[in-house]
mmCIF file of C-alpha atoms in Angstrom:
data_model
loop_
_atom_site.group_PDB
_atom_site.id
_atom_site.type_symbol
_atom_site.label_atom_id
_atom_site.label_comp_id
_atom_site.label_asym_id
_atom_site.label_seq_id
_atom_site.Cartn_x
_atom_site.Cartn_y
_atom_site.Cartn_z
ATOM 1 C CA MET A 1 38.682 -0.534 -64.822
ATOM 2 C CA ALA A 2 42.294 -1.201 -63.823
ATOM 3 C CA THR A 3 41.520 -2.829 -60.471
ATOM 4 C CA THR A 4 38.895 -5.084 -61.942
ATOM 5 C CA ARG A 5 41.070 -6.024 -64.879
ATOM 6 C CA ALA A 6 43.882 -6.913 -62.493
ATOM 7 C CA ALA A 7 41.634 -9.617 -61.066
ATOM 8 C CA LEU A 8 39.647 -10.327 -64.212
ATOM 9 C CA THR A 9 42.078 -11.072 -66.954
ATOM 10 C CA ASP A 10 41.494 -10.187 -70.567
ATOM 11 C CA GLU A 11 41.259 -13.899 -71.115
ATOM 12 C CA ASP A 12 38.231 -14.113 -68.783
ATOM 13 C CA ILE A 13 36.405 -11.408 -70.707
ATOM 14 C CA ARG A 14 37.365 -12.922 -74.091
ATOM 15 C CA THR A 15 36.054 -16.282 -72.903
ATOM 16 C CA LEU A 16 32.792 -14.638 -71.841
ATOM 17 C CA VAL A 17 32.348 -12.990 -75.230
ATOM 18 C CA LYS A 18 33.815 -15.590 -77.582
ATOM 19 C CA GLY A 19 33.835 -18.858 -75.648
ATOM 20 C CA ALA A 20 33.246 -21.770 -77.967
ATOM 21 C CA THR A 21 30.688 -23.473 -75.737
ATOM 22 C CA ALA A 22 27.945 -22.359 -73.390
ATOM 23 C CA GLU A 23 29.723 -24.143 -70.545
ATOM 24 C CA GLU A 24 32.915 -22.147 -71.105
ATOM 25 C CA ARG A 25 31.051 -18.853 -71.186
ATOM 26 C CA ALA A 26 29.000 -19.771 -68.109
ATOM 27 C CA TRP A 27 32.190 -20.613 -66.188
ATOM 28 C CA ALA A 28 33.722 -17.281 -67.201
ATOM 29 C CA ALA A 29 30.491 -15.454 -66.277
ATOM 30 C CA GLN A 30 30.411 -16.984 -62.801
ATOM 31 C CA LYS A 31 34.082 -16.114 -62.203
ATOM 32 C CA LEU A 32 33.543 -12.558 -63.372
ATOM 33 C CA CYS A 33 30.450 -12.122 -61.213
ATOM 34 C CA CYS A 34 32.123 -13.480 -58.075
ATOM 35 C CA THR A 35 35.180 -11.293 -58.536
ATOM 36 C CA MET A 36 33.237 -8.107 -59.247
ATOM 37 C CA ASP A 37 30.934 -8.664 -56.272
ATOM 38 C CA ALA A 38 33.790 -9.338 -53.872
ATOM 39 C CA GLN A 39 35.741 -6.101 -54.308
ATOM 40 C CA PRO A 40 34.910 -2.395 -53.947
ATOM 41 C CA LEU A 41 34.506 -0.604 -57.260
ATOM 42 C CA THR A 42 34.836 3.026 -58.253
ATOM 43 C CA ASP A 43 31.998 4.650 -60.161
ATOM 44 C CA GLU A 44 33.904 4.136 -63.386
ATOM 45 C CA GLU A 45 34.534 0.494 -62.586
ATOM 46 C CA ARG A 46 30.863 -0.034 -61.697
ATOM 47 C CA GLU A 47 29.866 1.295 -65.116
ATOM 48 C CA ALA A 48 32.331 -1.063 -66.785
ATOM 49 C CA ALA A 49 31.019 -3.951 -64.647
ATOM 50 C CA ALA A 50 27.454 -3.078 -65.647
ATOM 51 C CA ASP A 51 28.454 -3.314 -69.308
ATOM 52 C CA ILE A 52 29.902 -6.770 -68.710
ATOM 53 C CA LEU A 53 26.672 -7.828 -66.966
ATOM 54 C CA ARG A 54 24.662 -6.601 -69.953
ATOM 55 C CA ILE A 55 26.757 -8.840 -72.195
ATOM 56 C CA MET A 56 25.931 -11.783 -69.928
ATOM 57 C CA ALA A 57 22.206 -10.927 -69.859
ATOM 58 C CA ASP A 58 22.173 -10.878 -73.691
ATOM 59 C CA ASP A 59 23.937 -14.212 -74.086
ATOM 60 C CA ALA A 60 21.899 -16.757 -76.019
ATOM 61 C CA ALA A 61 22.889 -19.548 -73.646
ATOM 62 C CA GLU A 62 20.611 -20.042 -70.655
ATOM 63 C CA LEU A 63 23.582 -21.334 -68.656
ATOM 64 C CA VAL A 64 25.331 -17.977 -68.926
ATOM 65 C CA ARG A 65 22.298 -15.959 -67.927
ATOM 66 C CA ARG A 66 21.630 -18.344 -65.057
ATOM 67 C CA ALA A 67 25.203 -17.934 -63.793
ATOM 68 C CA LEU A 68 24.569 -14.189 -63.645
ATOM 69 C CA ALA A 69 21.144 -14.520 -61.975
ATOM 70 C CA VAL A 70 22.211 -16.992 -59.321
ATOM 71 C CA THR A 71 25.628 -15.529 -58.480
ATOM 72 C CA LEU A 72 24.451 -11.916 -58.225
ATOM 73 C CA LYS A 73 20.850 -12.473 -57.092
ATOM 74 C CA SER A 74 21.328 -10.268 -53.998
ATOM 75 C CA SER A 75 24.039 -7.967 -55.289
ATOM 76 C CA PRO A 76 23.621 -4.197 -55.603
ATOM 77 C CA LEU A 77 25.984 -4.435 -58.543
ATOM 78 C CA VAL A 78 23.210 -5.488 -60.943
ATOM 79 C CA PRO A 79 21.763 -2.414 -62.712
ATOM 80 C CA ARG A 80 17.998 -2.022 -62.905
ATOM 81 C CA ASP A 81 17.785 -2.586 -66.675
ATOM 82 C CA VAL A 82 19.627 -5.905 -66.350
ATOM 83 C CA ALA A 83 17.398 -6.976 -63.407
ATOM 84 C CA LEU A 84 14.260 -6.157 -65.414
ATOM 85 C CA LYS A 85 15.598 -8.116 -68.380
ATOM 86 C CA LEU A 86 16.292 -11.128 -66.188
ATOM 87 C CA ALA A 87 12.835 -10.808 -64.621
ATOM 88 C CA ARG A 88 11.331 -11.505 -68.063
ATOM 89 C CA ASP A 89 13.543 -14.542 -68.609
ATOM 90 C CA VAL A 90 12.733 -18.216 -68.021
ATOM 91 C CA GLU A 91 11.905 -19.295 -64.476
ATOM 92 C CA SER A 92 15.335 -20.717 -63.590
ATOM 93 C CA ILE A 93 16.749 -17.246 -64.251
ATOM 94 C CA CYS A 94 14.024 -14.862 -63.155
ATOM 95 C CA LEU A 95 13.111 -16.447 -59.816
ATOM 96 C CA PRO A 96 16.387 -15.903 -57.904
ATOM 97 C CA VAL A 97 16.500 -12.286 -59.044
ATOM 98 C CA LEU A 98 12.844 -11.601 -58.237
ATOM 99 C CA ALA A 99 13.239 -13.146 -54.792
ATOM 100 C CA PHE A 100 16.305 -11.158 -53.728
ATOM 101 C CA SER A 101 17.589 -8.437 -56.055
ATOM 102 C CA PRO A 102 17.642 -4.907 -54.599
ATOM 103 C CA ALA A 103 17.684 -3.449 -58.127
ATOM 104 C CA PHE A 104 13.890 -3.341 -58.458
ATOM 105 C CA SER A 105 11.810 -0.388 -57.363
ATOM 106 C CA ASP A 106 8.526 -0.994 -55.563
ATOM 107 C CA ALA A 107 6.763 0.093 -58.757
ATOM 108 C CA ASP A 108 8.736 -2.508 -60.736
ATOM 109 C CA LEU A 109 7.720 -5.277 -58.349
ATOM 110 C CA ALA A 110 4.082 -4.175 -58.309
ATOM 111 C CA GLU A 111 4.004 -4.218 -62.107
ATOM 112 C CA ILE A 112 5.526 -7.707 -62.224
ATOM 113 C CA VAL A 113 2.917 -8.874 -59.716
ATOM 114 C CA ARG A 114 0.202 -7.466 -61.948
ATOM 115 C CA LEU A 115 1.481 -9.025 -65.186
ATOM 116 C CA GLY A 116 3.904 -11.778 -64.262
ATOM 117 C CA GLY A 117 1.690 -14.667 -63.195
ATOM 118 C CA PRO A 118 1.619 -16.863 -60.066
ATOM 119 C CA VAL A 119 5.203 -18.207 -60.231
ATOM 120 C CA ARG A 120 6.775 -14.750 -60.331
ATOM 121 C CA GLN A 121 4.268 -13.488 -57.783
ATOM 122 C CA LEU A 122 5.344 -16.238 -55.380
ATOM 123 C CA ALA A 123 9.020 -15.323 -55.686
ATOM 124 C CA ILE A 124 8.203 -11.699 -54.919
ATOM 125 C CA ALA A 125 5.919 -12.658 -52.011
ATOM 126 C CA LYS A 126 8.848 -14.340 -50.256
ATOM 127 C CA ARG A 127 11.281 -11.415 -50.569
ATOM 128 C CA PRO A 128 13.053 -10.375 -47.334
ATOM 129 C CA GLU A 129 10.943 -7.207 -47.214
ATOM 130 C CA LEU A 130 7.782 -6.067 -48.979
ATOM 131 C CA SER A 131 6.468 -2.506 -48.973
ATOM 132 C CA ARG A 132 2.805 -1.585 -48.971
ATOM 133 C CA GLY A 133 2.953 -0.738 -52.669
ATOM 134 C CA VAL A 134 3.896 -4.336 -53.434
ATOM 135 C CA THR A 135 1.485 -5.925 -50.948
ATOM 136 C CA ASP A 136 -1.320 -3.764 -52.329
ATOM 137 C CA ALA A 137 -0.599 -5.242 -55.764
ATOM 138 C CA LEU A 138 -0.540 -8.769 -54.353
ATOM 139 C CA ALA A 139 -3.820 -8.187 -52.542
ATOM 140 C CA GLU A 140 -5.462 -7.079 -55.770
ATOM 141 C CA HIS A 141 -3.816 -9.316 -58.387
ATOM 142 C CA GLY A 142 -2.064 -12.157 -56.557
ATOM 143 C CA ALA A 143 -3.058 -15.784 -56.924
ATOM 144 C CA GLU A 144 -3.933 -17.826 -53.838
ATOM 145 C CA ARG A 145 -0.516 -19.326 -53.121
ATOM 146 C CA PRO A 146 1.487 -16.092 -53.532
ATOM 147 C CA VAL A 147 -1.027 -14.180 -51.397
ATOM 148 C CA ALA A 148 -0.781 -16.804 -48.641
ATOM 149 C CA ALA A 149 3.025 -16.637 -48.811
ATOM 150 C CA ALA A 150 3.005 -12.843 -48.558
ATOM 151 C CA CYS A 151 0.621 -12.925 -45.586
ATOM 152 C CA ALA A 152 2.894 -15.460 -43.894
ATOM 153 C CA ASN A 153 5.849 -13.116 -44.427
ATOM 154 C CA ASP A 154 6.013 -10.950 -41.301
ATOM 155 C CA ASN A 155 8.403 -8.592 -43.080
ATOM 156 C CA ALA A 156 5.641 -7.782 -45.539
ATOM 157 C CA ASP A 157 3.929 -4.495 -44.678
ATOM 158 C CA PHE A 158 0.180 -4.690 -45.295
ATOM 159 C CA ALA A 159 -2.289 -1.852 -45.072
ATOM 160 C CA GLU A 160 -5.559 -2.741 -43.374
ATOM 161 C CA GLN A 161 -7.387 -2.160 -46.666
ATOM 162 C CA ALA A 162 -5.144 -4.696 -48.407
ATOM 163 C CA LEU A 163 -5.852 -7.350 -45.763
ATOM 164 C CA GLN A 164 -9.575 -6.680 -46.077
ATOM 165 C CA ARG A 165 -9.287 -7.042 -49.871
ATOM 166 C CA ILE A 166 -7.500 -10.360 -49.419
ATOM 167 C CA ILE A 167 -10.302 -11.633 -47.198
ATOM 168 C CA ASP A 168 -12.830 -10.450 -49.790
ATOM 169 C CA ARG A 169 -11.076 -12.420 -52.532
ATOM 170 C CA PHE A 170 -10.127 -15.525 -50.550
ATOM 171 C CA GLU A 171 -12.905 -15.874 -47.995
ATOM 172 C CA ALA A 172 -13.179 -19.599 -48.779
ATOM 173 C CA SER A 173 -9.426 -20.301 -48.716
ATOM 174 C CA GLU A 174 -8.277 -21.888 -45.455
ATOM 175 C CA ARG A 175 -4.654 -21.429 -46.552
ATOM 176 C CA VAL A 176 -4.983 -17.683 -46.996
ATOM 177 C CA LEU A 177 -7.155 -17.074 -43.930
ATOM 178 C CA ALA A 178 -4.717 -19.038 -41.769
ATOM 179 C CA ALA A 179 -1.777 -17.018 -43.092
ATOM 180 C CA VAL A 180 -3.592 -13.793 -42.235
ATOM 181 C CA ALA A 181 -4.671 -15.051 -38.801
ATOM 182 C CA TYR A 182 -1.130 -16.055 -37.842
ATOM 183 C CA ARG A 183 0.410 -12.693 -38.713
ATOM 184 C CA GLU A 184 2.299 -11.184 -35.802
ATOM 185 C CA ALA A 185 0.029 -8.128 -35.701
ATOM 186 C CA LEU A 186 -3.430 -7.538 -37.144
ATOM 187 C CA PRO A 187 -5.666 -4.469 -37.302
ATOM 188 C CA LEU A 188 -8.603 -4.829 -34.937
ATOM 189 C CA ALA A 189 -11.218 -4.870 -37.716
ATOM 190 C CA VAL A 190 -9.378 -7.625 -39.585
ATOM 191 C CA ALA A 191 -9.041 -9.827 -36.497
ATOM 192 C CA GLU A 192 -12.728 -9.402 -35.694
ATOM 193 C CA ARG A 193 -13.780 -10.240 -39.250
ATOM 194 C CA LEU A 194 -11.664 -13.383 -39.243
ATOM 195 C CA VAL A 195 -13.262 -14.589 -36.003
ATOM 196 C CA THR A 196 -16.532 -15.083 -37.884
ATOM 197 C CA LEU A 197 -14.901 -16.893 -40.833
ATOM 198 C CA VAL A 198 -12.323 -19.334 -39.535
ATOM 199 C CA GLY A 199 -12.514 -22.688 -37.796
ATOM 200 C CA GLU A 200 -12.072 -23.544 -34.149
ATOM 201 C CA GLN A 201 -8.268 -23.743 -34.042
ATOM 202 C CA LEU A 202 -7.705 -20.467 -35.854
ATOM 203 C CA ARG A 203 -10.395 -18.755 -33.808
ATOM 204 C CA GLU A 204 -8.649 -19.799 -30.603
ATOM 205 C CA HIS A 205 -5.400 -18.372 -31.958
ATOM 206 C CA LEU A 206 -7.070 -15.081 -32.874
ATOM 207 C CA VAL A 207 -8.615 -14.544 -29.480
ATOM 208 C CA SER A 208 -5.406 -15.634 -27.735
ATOM 209 C CA HIS A 209 -2.982 -13.479 -29.717
ATOM 210 C CA HIS A 210 -4.919 -10.476 -31.012
ATOM 211 C CA THR A 211 -6.956 -7.855 -29.215
ATOM 212 C CA LEU A 212 -10.667 -7.822 -30.003
ATOM 213 C CA SER A 213 -13.072 -4.992 -29.273
ATOM 214 C CA PRO A 214 -15.191 -5.346 -26.123
ATOM 215 C CA GLU A 215 -18.264 -5.873 -28.316
ATOM 216 C CA ILE A 216 -16.790 -8.752 -30.304
ATOM 217 C CA ALA A 217 -15.153 -10.281 -27.244
ATOM 218 C CA MET A 218 -18.486 -10.271 -25.447
ATOM 219 C CA GLU A 219 -20.337 -11.547 -28.491
ATOM 220 C CA VAL A 220 -18.040 -14.511 -28.868
ATOM 221 C CA ALA A 221 -17.783 -15.142 -25.133
ATOM 222 C CA LEU A 222 -21.550 -15.267 -24.761
ATOM 223 C CA GLY A 223 -21.974 -17.480 -27.818
ATOM 224 C CA ALA A 224 -24.015 -14.930 -29.780
ATOM 225 C CA THR A 225 -22.159 -15.888 -32.946
ATOM 226 C CA GLU A 226 -22.672 -19.598 -32.215
ATOM 227 C CA ARG A 227 -18.900 -19.902 -32.071
ATOM 228 C CA ALA A 228 -16.579 -21.109 -29.329
ATOM 229 C CA SER A 229 -16.335 -18.987 -26.220
ATOM 230 C CA ILE A 230 -13.245 -17.027 -25.264
ATOM 231 C CA ASP A 231 -11.697 -16.160 -21.940
ATOM 232 C CA LEU A 232 -12.607 -12.599 -20.991
ATOM 233 C CA VAL A 233 -9.743 -12.607 -18.506
ATOM 234 C CA ASP A 234 -7.249 -13.136 -21.314
ATOM 235 C CA GLN A 235 -8.881 -10.353 -23.296
ATOM 236 C CA ALA A 236 -8.763 -8.103 -20.230
ATOM 237 C CA GLY A 237 -5.008 -8.586 -20.000
ATOM 238 C CA ARG A 238 -4.468 -8.021 -23.722
ATOM 239 C CA THR A 239 -6.713 -5.095 -24.638
ATOM 240 C CA ALA A 240 -5.048 -1.779 -25.446
ATOM 241 C CA ASP A 241 -8.146 0.160 -24.358
ATOM 242 C CA VAL A 242 -8.601 -1.077 -20.806
ATOM 243 C CA LYS A 243 -10.922 1.768 -19.857
ATOM 244 C CA GLY A 244 -13.207 1.110 -22.832
ATOM 245 C CA PHE A 245 -13.181 -2.629 -22.255
ATOM 246 C CA VAL A 246 -14.153 -2.168 -18.610
ATOM 247 C CA ALA A 247 -16.922 0.299 -19.500
ATOM 248 C CA HIS A 248 -18.406 -2.151 -21.961
ATOM 249 C CA LEU A 249 -18.296 -5.041 -19.490
ATOM 250 C CA TYR A 250 -19.956 -2.808 -16.885
ATOM 251 C CA ALA A 251 -22.717 -1.822 -19.297
ATOM 252 C CA GLU A 252 -23.331 -5.502 -20.060
ATOM 253 C CA LYS A 253 -23.371 -6.348 -16.334
ATOM 254 C CA ARG A 254 -20.386 -8.658 -16.812
ATOM 255 C CA LEU A 255 -18.005 -6.871 -14.447
ATOM 256 C CA SER A 256 -18.367 -9.530 -11.758
ATOM 257 C CA ALA A 257 -16.305 -10.133 -8.648
ATOM 258 C CA SER A 258 -15.294 -13.521 -10.054
ATOM 259 C CA LEU A 259 -13.964 -11.952 -13.280
ATOM 260 C CA LEU A 260 -12.012 -9.335 -11.300
ATOM 261 C CA LEU A 261 -10.501 -11.924 -8.957
ATOM 262 C CA ARG A 262 -9.481 -14.215 -11.787
ATOM 263 C CA ALA A 263 -7.860 -11.325 -13.653
ATOM 264 C CA LEU A 264 -6.081 -9.972 -10.586
ATOM 265 C CA ALA A 265 -4.763 -13.408 -9.628
ATOM 266 C CA GLN A 266 -3.073 -13.516 -13.054
ATOM 267 C CA GLY A 267 -1.450 -10.124 -12.572
ATOM 268 C CA HIS A 268 -3.810 -7.995 -14.696
ATOM 269 C CA MET A 269 -3.603 -5.124 -12.220
ATOM 270 C CA THR A 270 -4.503 -2.336 -14.661
ATOM 271 C CA PHE A 271 -7.751 -4.087 -15.518
ATOM 272 C CA PHE A 272 -8.520 -4.530 -11.829
ATOM 273 C CA GLU A 273 -7.864 -0.834 -11.109
ATOM 274 C CA TRP A 274 -10.138 0.413 -13.891
ATOM 275 C CA SER A 275 -12.836 -2.108 -12.933
ATOM 276 C CA VAL A 276 -12.896 -1.009 -9.303
ATOM 277 C CA ALA A 277 -12.911 2.640 -10.405
ATOM 278 C CA GLU A 278 -15.903 1.938 -12.670
ATOM 279 C CA LEU A 279 -17.829 0.048 -9.993
ATOM 280 C CA ALA A 280 -17.053 2.613 -7.285
ATOM 281 C CA GLY A 281 -17.667 5.664 -9.462
ATOM 282 C CA VAL A 282 -14.262 7.033 -8.441
ATOM 283 C CA PRO A 283 -11.640 8.471 -10.860
ATOM 284 C CA HIS A 284 -8.899 6.050 -11.806
ATOM 285 C CA HIS A 285 -6.057 8.057 -10.268
ATOM 286 C CA ARG A 286 -7.822 8.105 -6.887
ATOM 287 C CA THR A 287 -8.639 4.413 -7.144
ATOM 288 C CA TRP A 288 -4.973 3.690 -7.905
ATOM 289 C CA LEU A 289 -3.932 5.516 -4.746
ATOM 290 C CA MET A 290 -6.471 3.618 -2.645
ATOM 291 C CA ILE A 291 -5.255 0.263 -3.979
ATOM 292 C CA HIS A 292 -1.513 0.898 -3.933
ATOM 293 C CA ASP A 293 -0.592 3.828 -1.743
ATOM 294 C CA ALA A 294 -3.150 4.450 0.991
ATOM 295 C CA GLY A 295 -2.056 1.966 3.622
ATOM 296 C CA PRO A 296 -3.815 -1.263 4.606
ATOM 297 C CA LEU A 297 -7.259 0.361 4.811
ATOM 298 C CA GLY A 298 -7.233 1.971 1.371
ATOM 299 C CA LEU A 299 -7.994 -1.213 -0.543
ATOM 300 C CA LYS A 300 -10.775 -2.164 1.855
ATOM 301 C CA ALA A 301 -12.406 1.267 1.551
ATOM 302 C CA ILE A 302 -12.450 1.344 -2.258
ATOM 303 C CA TYR A 303 -13.429 -2.343 -2.371
ATOM 304 C CA GLU A 304 -16.478 -1.702 -0.204
ATOM 305 C CA ARG A 305 -17.377 1.400 -2.222
ATOM 306 C CA ALA A 306 -17.296 -0.736 -5.385
ATOM 307 C CA GLY A 307 -19.940 -3.002 -3.838
ATOM 308 C CA LEU A 308 -17.832 -6.141 -4.083
ATOM 309 C CA PRO A 309 -18.757 -9.031 -1.745
ATOM 310 C CA ALA A 310 -17.225 -8.855 1.727
ATOM 311 C CA ARG A 311 -16.560 -12.600 1.854
ATOM 312 C CA LEU A 312 -14.134 -12.311 -1.083
ATOM 313 C CA PHE A 313 -12.099 -9.410 0.307
ATOM 314 C CA PRO A 314 -9.407 -11.685 1.846
ATOM 315 C CA ALA A 315 -8.855 -13.229 -1.592
ATOM 316 C CA PHE A 316 -8.492 -9.815 -3.235
ATOM 317 C CA ARG A 317 -6.214 -8.668 -0.401
ATOM 318 C CA ALA A 318 -4.010 -11.722 -0.951
ATOM 319 C CA ALA A 319 -3.873 -11.095 -4.704
ATOM 320 C CA VAL A 320 -2.909 -7.416 -4.317
ATOM 321 C CA ASP A 321 -0.254 -8.254 -1.704
ATOM 322 C CA THR A 322 1.131 -10.978 -3.955
ATOM 323 C CA PHE A 323 1.316 -8.563 -6.893
ATOM 324 C CA HIS A 324 3.197 -6.000 -4.790
ATOM 325 C CA SER A 325 5.731 -8.630 -3.708
ATOM 326 C CA MET A 326 6.688 -9.575 -7.254
ATOM 327 C CA GLU A 327 8.604 -8.136 -10.159
ATOM 328 C CA PHE A 328 9.417 -9.028 -13.743
ATOM 329 C CA ASP A 329 12.822 -10.688 -14.248
ATOM 330 C CA GLY A 330 13.513 -9.168 -17.672
ATOM 331 C CA GLY A 331 14.265 -12.443 -19.433
ATOM 332 C CA ALA A 332 12.578 -14.351 -22.230
ATOM 333 C CA LYS A 333 9.005 -15.392 -21.400
ATOM 334 C CA ASP A 334 9.139 -12.811 -18.604
ATOM 335 C CA ARG A 335 5.417 -12.074 -18.600
ATOM 336 C CA GLU A 336 4.499 -15.762 -18.611
ATOM 337 C CA ARG A 337 6.830 -16.526 -15.700
ATOM 338 C CA PHE A 338 5.456 -13.562 -13.752
ATOM 339 C CA GLN A 339 1.937 -14.872 -14.336
ATOM 340 C CA GLU A 340 2.972 -18.380 -13.283
ATOM 341 C CA ARG A 341 4.572 -17.146 -10.055
ATOM 342 C CA MET A 342 1.622 -14.861 -9.347
ATOM 343 C CA LEU A 343 -0.807 -17.745 -9.659
ATOM 344 C CA GLN A 344 1.374 -20.063 -7.590
ATOM 345 C CA ARG A 345 1.675 -17.593 -4.740
ATOM 346 C CA PHE A 346 -1.986 -16.637 -4.801
ATOM 347 C CA LEU A 347 -3.167 -20.241 -4.819
ATOM 348 C CA THR A 348 -0.930 -21.200 -1.890
ATOM 349 C CA GLN A 349 -2.293 -18.491 0.412
ATOM 350 C CA PRO A 350 -5.414 -18.808 2.566
ATOM 351 C CA HIS A 351 -8.347 -16.930 1.107
ATOM 352 C CA ALA A 352 -12.082 -17.229 0.491
ATOM 353 C CA ALA A 353 -12.175 -17.650 -3.285
ATOM 354 C CA SER A 354 -14.935 -19.895 -4.567
ATOM 355 C CA GLN A 355 -14.111 -23.423 -5.694
ATOM 356 C CA ASP A 356 -15.056 -22.531 -9.271
ATOM 357 C CA ASP A 357 -12.554 -19.662 -9.243
ATOM 358 C CA VAL A 358 -9.847 -21.836 -7.696
ATOM 359 C CA ASP A 359 -10.447 -24.563 -10.281
ATOM 360 C CA TYR A 360 -10.261 -21.990 -13.062
ATOM 361 C CA LEU A 361 -6.994 -20.537 -11.720
ATOM 362 C CA LEU A 362 -5.463 -23.988 -11.240
ATOM 363 C CA ASP A 363 -6.284 -24.810 -14.845
ATOM 364 C CA LYS A 364 -4.810 -21.490 -15.952
ATOM 365 C CA LEU A 365 -1.650 -22.179 -13.933
ATOM 366 C CA ASP A 366 -1.311 -25.558 -15.600
ATOM 367 C CA ARG A 367 -1.643 -24.035 -19.079
ATOM 368 C CA VAL A 368 0.815 -21.206 -18.391
ATOM 369 C CA SER A 369 3.367 -23.625 -16.940
ATOM 370 C CA ARG A 370 2.985 -25.910 -19.957
ATOM 371 C CA GLU A 371 3.534 -22.996 -22.361
ATOM 372 C CA ILE A 372 6.715 -22.018 -20.521
ATOM 373 C CA ARG A 373 8.022 -25.604 -20.617
ATOM 374 C CA ASP A 374 7.174 -25.945 -24.317
ATOM 375 C CA GLY A 375 8.945 -22.667 -25.080
ATOM 376 C CA ALA A 376 12.026 -23.776 -23.146
ATOM 377 C CA SER A 377 12.175 -27.111 -24.958
ATOM 378 C CA VAL A 378 11.967 -25.369 -28.341
ATOM 379 C CA GLU A 379 14.804 -22.981 -27.412
ATOM 380 C CA SER A 380 17.032 -25.824 -26.232
ATOM 381 C CA ALA A 381 16.357 -28.000 -29.274
#
């Protein structure tokens, strides 16, 4: 270990091993750890460094072991056996290592979750990344606070079954349910289950940020669950299965001209295309051509075939023309700005939309504009 010894004098190592006080040994341990972690080591030098770390981990003084745990908490230099030893130590020593050390395998972390208690579970729940093996263990054995922390960690990979198990165990915990609801992405079945369990604010977030099935969207929108209603237009723009969503709305006789106009005025063109195709009984690819590529009469022909009211055609014509005149700008909040401009242009053109539809779209424009302003103020803060 010539290179290491050039930087770490024999005196440093003697102080670590034979220092008269815990403070002296802790100082030597911190210096050794910093030096070893800062320079590249050969395989032979890494083995020698590991032996020095084992001496530190065996020291009777908590100060020495803490110097090791804190200084090398994220270092790949710490061997697995030393990390596992530190994980069984007192909290001031185990927590930094559990929260950051790359030395642990997923199986190690899962076992610590199972046996280690809530404090160690919480440290693991906040790690920079969590695999499904670890989140499965947290779902099954974690206490409330660690489970909430893991669910709030968007770098934690949860299987749908694990999220369902968490809801089973913590159905009455607002903290846990909120952490699940605010995850960046949720399986459809989990989002739909949460809708029936959470309060008004969380329910609004779920229906605004996660896709629901047509059945659940309709159920909530129509008040069948005695919960707050949702905006079917928002769901129309968010659903991954536009064709299925449209088919369900058609079967429930909810595919109204008002719904189509409101969606189109917000730029949800794909939803509009599939809806017209469903109402007209014409394949989607042909409907697309009639709307976009068949000249000025194509839209009118497919519109009439769909049985939509003649008095509203000018409004639909204005919305389609507005959509064709616009494009995304590619920046942050691109979709929101597109929607804002789409609404602005539509609402400033002459058309025959009903007052209820206009009022709805004006309210939507106000909300979209407010979201854009709020996002800009956060970015500039």
